[in-house]
Coordinates of C-alpha atoms in Angstrom, one line a residue:
M311 CA -17.7 -51.4 -26.2
I312 CA -17.6 -53.7 -23.1
H313 CA -17.1 -57.3 -24.2
S314 CA -17.0 -59.1 -20.8
L315 CA -17.2 -58.5 -17.1
F316 CA -15.3 -60.5 -14.4
L317 CA -15.9 -60.3 -10.7
V318 CA -12.8 -61.0 -8.6
N319 CA -12.9 -61.5 -4.8
S320 CA -10.2 -60.5 -2.3
S321 CA -8.7 -64.0 -2.5
G322 CA -8.1 -63.5 -6.3
D323 CA -10.8 -66.0 -7.4
I324 CA -13.1 -65.1 -10.3
F325 CA -16.5 -66.0 -8.9
L326 CA -18.8 -64.6 -11.7
E327 CA -18.3 -63.7 -15.4
K328 CA -20.6 -62.3 -18.0
H329 CA -20.0 -62.0 -21.7
W330 CA -21.9 -59.8 -24.2
K331 CA -20.3 -59.8 -27.6
S332 CA -18.0 -62.8 -27.6
V333 CA -16.6 -65.1 -24.9
V334 CA -13.3 -63.8 -23.6
S335 CA -11.1 -66.4 -21.9
R336 CA -10.5 -66.0 -18.2
S337 CA -6.8 -66.1 -18.8
V338 CA -7.0 -62.4 -19.8
C339 CA -7.3 -61.7 -16.0
D340 CA -3.7 -62.9 -15.5
Y341 CA -2.6 -59.4 -16.5
F342 CA -4.8 -58.0 -13.8
F343 CA -3.5 -60.5 -11.2
E344 CA 0.1 -59.5 -12.1
A345 CA -0.8 -55.8 -11.5
Q346 CA -2.5 -56.8 -8.3
E347 CA 0.7 -58.5 -7.0
R348 CA 2.8 -55.4 -7.8
A349 CA 0.4 -53.0 -6.0
S350 CA 1.2 -52.2 -2.3
E351 CA -2.4 -51.7 -1.4
P352 CA -5.6 -53.3 -2.9
E353 CA -6.8 -49.9 -4.0
N354 CA -3.5 -49.1 -5.8
V355 CA -4.2 -51.5 -8.7
P356 CA -4.1 -49.3 -11.9
P357 CA -7.6 -48.7 -13.1
V358 CA -6.6 -49.2 -16.8
I359 CA -4.3 -52.1 -17.7
P360 CA -3.4 -52.5 -21.4
T361 CA -2.8 -56.1 -22.7
P362 CA -1.7 -57.1 -26.2
H363 CA -5.3 -57.5 -27.5
H364 CA -7.6 -56.0 -24.8
Y365 CA -7.8 -53.2 -22.2
L366 CA -8.8 -54.2 -18.6
I367 CA -10.7 -51.5 -16.8
S368 CA -11.5 -52.1 -13.1
V369 CA -13.0 -50.6 -9.9
L370 CA -12.7 -51.9 -6.4
R371 CA -15.9 -51.7 -4.3
H372 CA -16.8 -53.7 -1.1
R373 CA -13.6 -55.8 -1.5
I374 CA -14.6 -57.0 -4.9
Y375 CA -12.9 -56.0 -8.2
F376 CA -15.2 -55.4 -11.1
V377 CA -13.0 -56.0 -14.2
A378 CA -14.4 -55.0 -17.6
V379 CA -12.7 -56.2 -20.8
I380 CA -12.8 -54.0 -23.9
Q381 CA -11.1 -54.6 -27.3
S382 CA -11.1 -51.1 -28.8
E383 CA -10.2 -47.7 -27.3
V384 CA -13.1 -46.3 -25.2
P385 CA -13.1 -43.3 -22.8
P386 CA -12.0 -45.1 -19.6
L387 CA -14.3 -42.9 -17.4
F388 CA -17.3 -44.1 -19.4
V389 CA -16.6 -47.7 -18.4
I390 CA -15.7 -46.8 -14.8
E391 CA -18.9 -44.9 -14.4
F392 CA -20.9 -47.9 -15.8
L393 CA -19.1 -50.3 -13.3
H394 CA -20.0 -48.0 -10.4
R395 CA -23.6 -48.0 -11.7
V396 CA -23.6 -51.8 -11.6
V397 CA -22.3 -51.9 -8.0
D398 CA -24.9 -49.3 -6.9
T399 CA -27.7 -51.3 -8.6
F400 CA -26.6 -54.5 -6.8
Q401 CA -26.6 -52.6 -3.5
D402 CA -30.0 -51.2 -4.3
Y403 CA -31.5 -54.6 -5.1
F404 CA -29.8 -56.8 -2.5
G405 CA -29.2 -54.3 0.4
V406 CA -25.4 -55.1 0.3
C407 CA -23.0 -55.8 -2.5
T408 CA -21.0 -58.8 -1.2
E409 CA -19.8 -62.0 -2.8
A410 CA -22.4 -64.0 -0.8
A411 CA -25.3 -61.7 -1.8
I412 CA -24.3 -61.9 -5.5
K413 CA -24.0 -65.7 -5.4
D414 CA -27.4 -66.0 -3.6
N415 CA -29.1 -63.9 -6.3
V416 CA -27.1 -65.0 -9.3
V417 CA -30.1 -65.3 -11.6
V418 CA -31.2 -61.7 -10.8
V419 CA -27.6 -60.6 -11.3
Y420 CA -27.5 -62.0 -14.8
E421 CA -30.9 -60.6 -15.6
L422 CA -29.8 -57.1 -14.5
L423 CA -26.5 -57.3 -16.5
E424 CA -28.5 -58.4 -19.6
E425 CA -30.7 -55.3 -19.3
M426 CA -28.0 -52.8 -18.3
L427 CA -25.9 -53.6 -21.3
D428 CA -27.1 -54.3 -24.8
N429 CA -24.5 -55.8 -27.1
G430 CA -21.9 -54.1 -25.0
F431 CA -23.5 -50.7 -24.9
P432 CA -25.2 -49.2 -21.7
L433 CA -29.0 -49.4 -22.1
A434 CA -31.0 -49.1 -18.9
T435 CA -29.0 -48.0 -15.9
E436 CA -31.6 -46.1 -13.9
S437 CA -32.8 -47.9 -10.8
N438 CA -36.5 -47.0 -11.4
I439 CA -36.6 -48.5 -14.9
L440 CA -34.7 -51.6 -13.8
K441 CA -37.1 -52.3 -10.9
E442 CA -40.0 -52.3 -13.4
L443 CA -38.2 -54.6 -15.8
I444 CA -36.8 -56.9 -13.1
K445 CA -38.6 -57.1 -9.7
P446 CA -36.3 -57.0 -6.7
P447 CA -35.9 -60.4 -5.0
T448 CA -38.1 -61.1 -1.9
I449 CA -38.4 -64.4 0.0
L450 CA -42.0 -64.9 -1.2
R451 CA -41.1 -64.1 -4.8
T452 CA -38.1 -66.5 -4.7
V453 CA -40.3 -69.3 -3.3
V454 CA -43.0 -68.7 -6.0
N455 CA -40.3 -68.6 -8.7
T456 CA -38.9 -71.9 -7.5
I457 CA -42.3 -73.6 -7.5
T458 CA -43.7 -72.2 -10.7
G459 CA -40.4 -71.9 -12.7
S460 CA -41.2 -68.2 -13.5
T461 CA -38.6 -65.3 -13.4
N462 CA -38.4 -61.8 -11.9
V463 CA -38.6 -60.2 -15.3
G464 CA -41.6 -57.9 -15.6
E465 CA -44.5 -58.3 -18.2
Q466 CA -44.6 -54.7 -19.5
L467 CA -42.2 -52.1 -20.8
P468 CA -41.4 -49.6 -18.0
T469 CA -43.4 -46.4 -18.1
G470 CA -40.4 -44.2 -17.5
Q471 CA -38.5 -45.6 -20.6
L472 CA -40.9 -43.8 -22.9
S473 CA -41.1 -40.4 -21.1
V474 CA -38.8 -37.3 -21.1
V475 CA -37.9 -38.1 -17.4
P476 CA -36.7 -41.8 -17.7
W477 CA -35.4 -41.7 -14.2
R478 CA -38.9 -41.5 -12.7
R479 CA -41.8 -43.9 -13.1
T480 CA -45.4 -42.6 -13.4
G481 CA -48.2 -43.1 -10.8
V482 CA -46.0 -43.0 -7.7
K483 CA -48.0 -42.9 -4.5
Y484 CA -46.9 -42.6 -0.8
T485 CA -48.9 -42.1 2.4
N486 CA -45.9 -40.3 4.0
N487 CA -44.3 -37.8 1.6
E488 CA -40.7 -37.1 2.6
A489 CA -37.4 -35.8 1.1
Y490 CA -34.1 -36.3 2.9
F491 CA -30.7 -35.0 1.8
D492 CA -27.3 -36.1 3.2
V493 CA -24.3 -33.8 2.6
V494 CA -21.3 -36.0 3.0
E495 CA -17.7 -34.7 2.7
E496 CA -14.5 -36.7 2.7
I497 CA -11.2 -34.9 3.4
D498 CA -7.9 -36.1 1.9
A499 CA -4.9 -34.4 3.4
I500 CA -1.1 -34.8 3.9
I501 CA 0.3 -33.0 6.9
D502 CA 4.1 -32.6 7.2
K503 CA 6.3 -33.1 10.3
S504 CA 5.9 -29.5 11.4
G505 CA 2.1 -29.5 11.1
S506 CA 1.9 -27.6 7.9
T507 CA -0.6 -28.7 5.2
I508 CA 1.2 -30.1 2.1
T509 CA -2.1 -30.9 0.3
A510 CA -5.7 -30.9 1.3
E511 CA -8.9 -31.4 -0.7
I512 CA -12.5 -32.3 -0.1
Q513 CA -14.6 -34.7 -2.1
G514 CA -18.3 -34.1 -1.4
V515 CA -21.6 -35.7 -2.4
I516 CA -25.3 -34.9 -1.8
D517 CA -27.2 -38.1 -1.5
A518 CA -31.0 -38.0 -1.6
C519 CA -33.8 -40.2 -0.5
V520 CA -37.0 -38.8 -2.0
K521 CA -40.4 -40.5 -1.6
L522 CA -42.9 -38.1 -3.0
T523 CA -46.3 -38.8 -4.6
G524 CA -47.0 -37.8 -8.3
M525 CA -44.5 -35.7 -10.3
P526 CA -43.0 -33.1 -8.0
D527 CA -40.6 -30.4 -9.2
L528 CA -38.0 -29.5 -6.6
T529 CA -35.6 -26.6 -6.2
L530 CA -32.7 -26.6 -3.8
S531 CA -30.8 -23.5 -3.0
F532 CA -27.5 -23.0 -1.1
M533 CA -26.2 -20.2 1.2
N534 CA -22.9 -20.2 -0.6
P535 CA -23.2 -21.8 -4.0
R536 CA -19.9 -20.3 -5.2
L537 CA -18.1 -23.1 -3.3
L538 CA -19.5 -25.6 -5.8
D539 CA -17.1 -25.0 -8.6
D540 CA -16.0 -28.5 -9.8
V541 CA -19.4 -30.3 -9.8
S542 CA -21.0 -33.4 -11.4
F543 CA -24.8 -33.7 -11.5
H544 CA -27.4 -36.4 -11.7
P545 CA -29.1 -36.2 -15.2
C546 CA -32.3 -34.9 -13.6
V547 CA -30.7 -31.5 -12.7
R548 CA -31.5 -28.7 -15.2
F549 CA -28.0 -27.5 -15.9
K550 CA -29.0 -24.1 -17.6
R551 CA -30.8 -23.0 -14.5
W552 CA -27.8 -23.9 -12.3
E553 CA -25.5 -21.9 -14.6
A554 CA -27.7 -18.9 -14.6
E555 CA -29.0 -18.8 -11.0
R556 CA -26.9 -21.3 -9.0
I557 CA -30.1 -23.1 -8.0
L558 CA -30.7 -26.8 -8.4
S559 CA -34.0 -27.5 -10.2
F560 CA -35.0 -31.1 -10.8
I561 CA -37.7 -33.7 -11.0
P562 CA -36.3 -36.3 -8.6
P563 CA -36.0 -40.0 -9.3
D564 CA -38.1 -42.1 -6.9
G565 CA -36.1 -43.5 -3.9
N566 CA -32.4 -43.2 -3.3
F567 CA -30.0 -41.4 -5.7
R568 CA -26.9 -39.2 -5.8
L569 CA -28.0 -35.7 -6.7
L570 CA -24.5 -34.3 -7.1
S571 CA -20.8 -34.8 -6.3
Y572 CA -18.3 -32.0 -6.0
H573 CA -14.6 -31.3 -5.3
V574 CA -13.0 -28.5 -3.3
S575 CA -9.2 -28.3 -3.8
S576 CA -8.5 -24.7 -2.9
Q577 CA -6.2 -24.8 0.1
N578 CA -7.7 -21.8 1.8
L579 CA -11.2 -23.4 1.8
V580 CA -10.1 -26.7 3.4
A581 CA -10.0 -26.5 7.2
I582 CA -8.0 -29.3 8.8
P583 CA -10.2 -30.7 11.7
V584 CA -7.6 -32.5 13.8
Y585 CA -4.0 -31.9 14.8
V586 CA -1.4 -34.4 15.9
K587 CA 1.5 -33.9 18.2
H588 CA 4.1 -36.6 17.7
N589 CA 7.5 -37.6 19.0
I590 CA 8.8 -40.8 17.4
T591 CA 12.5 -41.3 17.9
F592 CA 15.0 -44.1 17.2
R593 CA 18.6 -43.8 18.6
E594 CA 21.5 -45.3 16.8
G595 CA 22.9 -48.4 18.5
S596 CA 20.0 -48.5 21.0
S597 CA 17.5 -51.4 21.3
Q598 CA 14.8 -48.9 22.5
G599 CA 12.7 -46.3 20.7
R600 CA 10.3 -43.7 22.0
F601 CA 6.7 -43.3 20.8
E602 CA 4.5 -40.4 21.8
L603 CA 1.3 -39.3 20.1
T604 CA -1.4 -36.8 21.1
L605 CA -4.6 -35.9 19.1
G606 CA -6.7 -32.8 19.4
P607 CA -9.6 -31.1 17.5
K608 CA -9.0 -28.0 15.4
Q609 CA -11.4 -25.9 13.3
T610 CA -14.4 -28.2 13.9
M611 CA -16.9 -25.3 14.6
G612 CA -17.7 -26.8 18.0
K613 CA -18.7 -30.2 16.6
G614 CA -17.2 -33.4 18.2
V615 CA -14.7 -35.6 16.4
E616 CA -15.7 -39.2 16.8
A617 CA -15.0 -42.7 15.5
V618 CA -11.3 -41.8 15.5
L619 CA -8.9 -44.6 14.4
V620 CA -5.1 -44.3 14.1
N621 CA -3.0 -46.6 12.0
S622 CA 0.8 -46.5 11.6
Q623 CA 3.1 -48.9 9.8
L624 CA 6.2 -49.1 12.0
P625 CA 9.7 -49.9 10.7
R626 CA 10.7 -53.6 10.2
G627 CA 13.3 -53.3 13.0
V628 CA 10.5 -52.9 15.7
L629 CA 10.0 -56.2 17.5
N630 CA 7.4 -55.1 20.0
T631 CA 5.8 -52.1 21.7
N632 CA 5.0 -51.2 25.3
L633 CA 2.5 -48.3 25.0
N634 CA 0.0 -46.7 27.4
P635 CA -3.1 -45.2 25.8
S636 CA -5.0 -42.5 27.9
Q637 CA -8.1 -43.4 26.0
G638 CA -9.3 -46.3 23.9
T639 CA -7.3 -49.5 23.0
Y640 CA -4.3 -50.2 20.9
T641 CA -3.0 -53.3 19.1
F642 CA 0.4 -54.0 17.5
D643 CA 0.9 -56.9 15.1
P644 CA 4.6 -58.0 15.4
V645 CA 4.4 -59.8 12.0
T646 CA 3.0 -57.0 9.8
K647 CA 4.3 -54.2 12.2
L648 CA 1.0 -52.4 12.0
L649 CA 0.0 -50.3 15.0
T650 CA -3.7 -49.6 15.4
W651 CA -5.2 -47.3 18.1
D652 CA -8.9 -47.2 18.4
V653 CA -9.5 -43.8 20.1
G654 CA -13.3 -43.3 19.8
K655 CA -14.5 -39.8 20.5
I656 CA -12.0 -36.9 21.3
N657 CA -12.7 -35.0 24.5
P658 CA -11.3 -31.5 24.1
Q659 CA -10.9 -31.2 27.9
K660 CA -8.7 -34.3 28.1
L661 CA -6.9 -35.0 24.9
P662 CA -6.2 -38.7 24.0
S663 CA -2.5 -39.7 24.0
L664 CA -0.5 -42.9 23.3
K665 CA 2.9 -42.9 24.9
G666 CA 5.6 -45.6 25.6
S667 CA 8.6 -47.4 24.2
M668 CA 9.4 -49.7 21.3
S669 CA 11.7 -52.7 21.4
L670 CA 14.1 -52.8 18.4
Q671 CA 16.3 -55.6 17.0
A672 CA 19.7 -55.6 18.8
G673 CA 22.5 -54.3 16.6
A674 CA 20.1 -53.2 13.9
S675 CA 20.8 -49.8 12.3
K676 CA 18.5 -46.9 12.9
P677 CA 15.5 -46.9 10.5
D678 CA 15.9 -44.7 7.4
E679 CA 12.6 -42.9 7.8
N680 CA 10.0 -42.3 10.4
P681 CA 6.6 -44.0 10.1
T682 CA 3.6 -42.1 8.7
I683 CA 0.3 -41.9 10.7
N684 CA -3.0 -42.5 9.0
I685 CA -6.1 -41.2 10.7
Q686 CA -9.8 -42.0 10.3
F687 CA -12.6 -39.9 11.9
K688 CA -16.1 -38.6 11.6
I689 CA -17.7 -35.3 12.4
Q690 CA -21.5 -35.3 12.5
Q691 CA -23.6 -32.3 11.5
S692 CA -20.7 -30.5 9.9
A693 CA -19.6 -29.9 6.4
L694 CA -15.9 -28.8 6.4
S695 CA -16.1 -26.8 3.2
G696 CA -18.8 -24.6 4.8
L697 CA -21.5 -25.7 2.3
K698 CA -25.0 -25.1 3.6
V699 CA -28.4 -25.7 2.1
N700 CA -30.6 -22.6 2.3
R701 CA -34.1 -24.0 1.4
L702 CA -35.9 -26.7 -0.5
D703 CA -39.1 -25.8 -2.4
M704 CA -41.6 -28.1 -4.2
Y705 CA -43.9 -27.2 -7.1
G706 CA -46.4 -29.1 -9.1
E707 CA -48.1 -30.9 -6.2
K708 CA -50.4 -29.6 -3.5
Y709 CA -49.3 -31.6 -0.4
K710 CA -46.6 -30.5 2.1
P711 CA -43.7 -33.0 2.3
F712 CA -41.5 -33.6 5.3
K713 CA -38.0 -32.3 4.6
G714 CA -34.7 -33.1 6.3
I715 CA -31.0 -32.3 5.7
K716 CA -28.0 -33.9 7.5
Y717 CA -24.3 -33.1 7.2
M718 CA -21.3 -35.3 7.9
T719 CA -17.5 -35.0 7.4
K720 CA -15.2 -38.0 7.4
A721 CA -11.6 -38.7 6.7
G722 CA -10.5 -40.1 3.3
K723 CA -6.8 -40.5 3.0
F724 CA -5.7 -38.4 5.9
Q725 CA -1.9 -38.8 6.5
V726 CA 0.5 -37.2 9.0
R727 CA 4.2 -37.5 8.3
T728 CA 6.6 -37.8 11.3

């Protein structure tokens, strides 16, 4: 299974390594660094890299590469899922998963990795179990450990480890009982020059924060469950009930967890929430180019489009730009040729636009292709796929919990070709 794990920062330095079966030399990461140099973007590094004696399987999260080394063939998604679990656990324990946080809590990190993997095979990956095995770091606990020389490792075996619901510990008590669900959708799309959709798909997740006393049994139903076709569930969900009735029935883990993730790829179900009017022209033999860009909302069901950020990689021949934004601010880096326009919120009554001229190298030939425009945005209280939660019911406990559901849509890789 997994022999070693290397953590590589954005500068290409290995700042942490952990070995389970046998010590694998750091030099194996040279194959990874070669692939990193060949990739145009940090996220374009191949997730699986074969080497003469090993396979390197990696994920990029929070600008850190988590590189697992395996010696025999293993289903790659198995390893990738485990690496994501490691990152989520670090985030759960330390609040953030950064190089600084990992270095500050290096003892806890090694204790967690020792429990999560046993002789290279996943053992305890549920947050509830891990928190009983290894207490999350606090300032007081760190001081006490420093003085007494003790560790964060718990004295007893976790209660959940021996039950049929290993994701939930027994004897949970809260004064305020609450269950919150966040439906977050990310749209990936490519729009061609004429405004037609070449490809569009939605990656969605339902993240939950459940703080309920005892052993509650929840059911979550949807207005239109047929939308959920390509779905991946948390182990707590009773799959047979979902297949029969399209209702989510589960005993929830305690705290934060991802209930399900889903994928909508049917073109007719994916509404494009923004449109772009563009006119980017370069004339042969001229040292000037024209740049015009206007954004507007479309099919947003009356919800506002906010946190809009536009990036465009201009051709190498562009020396400088003289643009006038009607809203927000723009920057142009003459070295990397990256144009960034921070729009903010789109006002449908007064659409934001960016217009002006570009200075080109004298005598340079006309660029072969027009630049592409990448857009980031958020739409609060809206799920683009139309997914809506109908009701949430609780059984097995007598109190009435406080319930809340929030929707959000954001752009993933949203590209407009000019």
